[in-house]
Amino acid sequence: MTTLTGEKMTEAAAQTPLGSSLRIAAGFVATSVDDASGIETTIEAHYRKVKGRYVPSVILNRGVSDNFDEEKLRHTSTQGVLQAAVPHCIAVRLDEEPEAKWATVSDLTADDNRILAPWLVAAVVKHGVKDERWDVIEILYGVAALAGRPPVKLITAELAVPERTASDWIKKARKAGRLTGMTSAIGRPAHG
């Protein structure tokens, strides 16, 4: 996972402000190898403000084992690579102090691929916790929308709330100005 200029992707590469408190990298290059099929996929993607997400501009699939699956080579999907890469491109600051450090969303992600720690989930879903909730909705929505995933589904899975609640929270976070620059059909993948 690298920046467009070939450096390792870190929170320092995320310089483009997005939403009310996120920063993102302008683009990235990510490579993944599927050992089962013997296929390596590399994508280069750029954030497109008009679409509100990362858009792949280069896709390279190649067989890397002697017996790679020729059929899968022709029909390899890049969505999994894109979804895995986006959390490395989003930086957040968990403390409001000016000297607080930035971290990528992937730095926050636990070993079980959950983005949020259980204690944070418990705090966010409590009644009356608005600012922290909108912070979390902004992060989760950003991860989903920038990768072309359905934000409602990610929020539902991460926070263990019904889809109706996730959808309502998204609408309220957008009204509060938290989702500027990120667009997605609330319940469907962001493809348009």
XYZ file of C-alpha atoms in Angstrom:
192
model
C 0.000 0.000 0.000
C 1.638 3.195 -1.173
C 0.903 6.788 -2.018
C 0.636 7.785 -5.664
C 4.320 8.773 -5.542
C 5.432 5.400 -4.173
C 5.964 6.183 -0.465
C 4.496 3.948 2.223
C 0.944 5.033 3.073
C 0.788 6.625 6.535
C -1.400 9.180 8.293
C 1.016 11.856 7.031
C -0.091 11.169 3.444
C -3.687 12.027 4.343
C -3.692 15.777 3.726
C -7.062 16.385 2.030
C -9.725 17.525 4.549
C -13.010 15.645 4.291
C -16.166 15.826 6.345
C -15.719 17.762 9.561
C -12.733 15.923 11.014
C -11.237 13.455 8.542
C -8.253 13.776 6.248
C -7.682 11.478 3.295
C -4.886 10.700 0.874
C -5.414 12.058 -2.623
C -4.977 8.548 -3.984
C -3.165 5.264 -3.511
C -1.696 2.177 -5.127
C -2.632 -1.140 -3.519
C -1.662 -4.692 -4.406
C -3.164 -7.957 -3.216
C -2.361 -11.573 -4.055
C -5.062 -14.245 -4.011
C -3.072 -17.397 -3.233
C -5.963 -19.697 -4.150
C -6.252 -18.397 -7.713
C -2.601 -17.370 -8.128
C -3.647 -13.861 -9.206
C -2.135 -10.555 -8.145
C -4.314 -7.446 -8.444
C -2.935 -3.921 -8.319
C -5.153 -0.855 -8.403
C -4.392 2.839 -8.515
C -7.275 4.938 -7.237
C -7.846 8.676 -6.860
C -10.344 10.530 -4.680
C -12.902 12.173 -6.949
C -14.775 14.952 -5.178
C -17.609 14.917 -7.695
C -18.256 11.231 -6.909
C -17.436 11.490 -3.216
C -15.256 8.372 -3.232
C -12.061 6.763 -4.510
C -12.242 5.810 -8.173
C -9.837 3.231 -9.638
C -7.977 4.624 -12.645
C -5.581 1.708 -13.223
C -6.296 -1.980 -12.669
C -3.666 -4.616 -13.311
C -4.371 -8.320 -12.862
C -1.680 -10.874 -13.510
C -1.032 -14.519 -12.869
C 1.780 -14.969 -10.353
C 1.814 -18.749 -9.969
C 2.555 -21.428 -12.546
C -1.019 -22.719 -12.379
C -3.009 -19.475 -11.975
C -6.740 -19.622 -12.736
C -7.109 -18.171 -16.242
C -10.883 -17.784 -15.914
C -10.589 -15.822 -12.660
C -7.888 -13.656 -14.226
C -10.449 -12.460 -16.777
C -13.091 -11.751 -14.118
C -11.150 -10.562 -11.080
C -12.999 -7.989 -8.975
C -11.121 -5.054 -7.510
C -13.728 -4.245 -4.848
C -12.017 -6.316 -2.147
C -8.671 -4.612 -2.746
C -10.344 -1.198 -2.684
C -12.219 -1.986 0.546
C -9.047 -3.210 2.247
C -7.031 -0.176 1.101
C -9.360 2.697 2.034
C -8.915 2.472 5.852
C -5.173 3.076 5.294
C -5.986 6.332 3.448
C -8.235 7.959 6.060
C -6.694 9.784 9.013
C -8.517 10.784 12.186
C -7.506 12.616 15.317
C -9.106 11.071 18.387
C -8.306 13.992 20.668
C -9.348 17.584 20.029
C -6.119 19.094 21.338
C -4.195 20.926 18.556
C -1.050 18.840 19.173
C -2.967 15.540 19.161
C -1.590 12.912 16.798
C -3.369 11.662 13.703
C -3.866 7.939 13.052
C -5.186 6.023 10.089
C -8.448 4.141 10.446
C -6.478 0.956 9.766
C -4.369 1.754 12.861
C -7.605 1.645 14.872
C -8.845 -1.594 13.315
C -8.714 -4.617 15.602
C -7.448 -8.078 14.679
C -11.028 -9.222 14.032
C -11.324 -6.516 11.304
C -13.684 -4.456 13.434
C -12.926 -0.771 13.150
C -14.189 0.225 16.585
C -13.230 -1.123 19.994
C -16.132 -2.657 21.977
C -15.905 0.032 24.689
C -16.296 2.763 22.060
C -19.282 1.013 20.489
C -20.956 0.762 23.907
C -20.383 4.474 24.540
C -21.594 5.586 21.103
C -24.909 3.747 21.116
C -25.964 5.209 24.491
C -28.760 7.769 24.422
C -27.610 11.352 24.679
C -24.103 10.783 23.286
C -24.351 12.962 20.201
C -20.932 14.451 19.358
C -19.079 11.164 19.851
C -21.772 9.350 17.853
C -21.443 11.744 14.923
C -17.644 11.367 15.042
C -18.029 7.586 14.769
C -20.714 7.801 12.071
C -18.414 10.097 10.081
C -15.541 7.613 10.311
C -17.649 4.562 9.441
C -19.553 6.343 6.687
C -16.263 7.580 5.243
C -14.721 4.110 5.226
C -17.772 2.669 3.468
C -18.591 5.458 1.026
C -14.997 6.066 -0.075
C -14.673 2.361 -0.920
C -18.053 2.168 -2.663
C -19.602 0.036 0.104
C -23.051 0.500 1.644
C -22.574 2.734 4.727
C -25.756 1.502 6.428
C -24.505 -2.079 6.357
C -21.102 -1.183 7.831
C -22.631 0.991 10.550
C -25.181 -1.733 11.371
C -22.424 -4.346 11.646
C -19.987 -2.192 13.633
C -22.494 -0.721 16.088
C -24.959 -3.643 16.277
C -27.923 -1.367 15.596
C -30.872 -1.903 13.226
C -30.507 -0.603 9.668
C -33.282 1.918 10.334
C -31.243 3.393 13.211
C -28.063 3.469 11.116
C -29.919 5.221 8.300
C -31.383 7.776 10.728
C -27.973 8.472 12.257
C -26.474 8.979 8.794
C -29.176 11.516 7.922
C -28.617 13.370 11.202
C -24.820 13.346 10.789
C -25.181 14.742 7.262
C -27.557 17.454 8.538
C -24.948 18.314 11.195
C -22.370 18.838 8.400
C -20.320 15.744 9.226
C -20.390 13.992 5.831
C -19.370 16.780 3.459
C -17.488 15.446 0.431
C -18.698 11.855 0.864
C -21.703 10.593 -1.043
C -23.506 7.322 -1.179
C -27.006 6.062 -1.500
C -27.614 5.433 2.195
C -28.542 1.769 1.912
C -26.857 0.812 -1.334
C -23.297 0.761 -2.622
C -21.902 4.127 -3.711
C -21.587 3.568 -7.447
C -23.165 6.639 -8.881
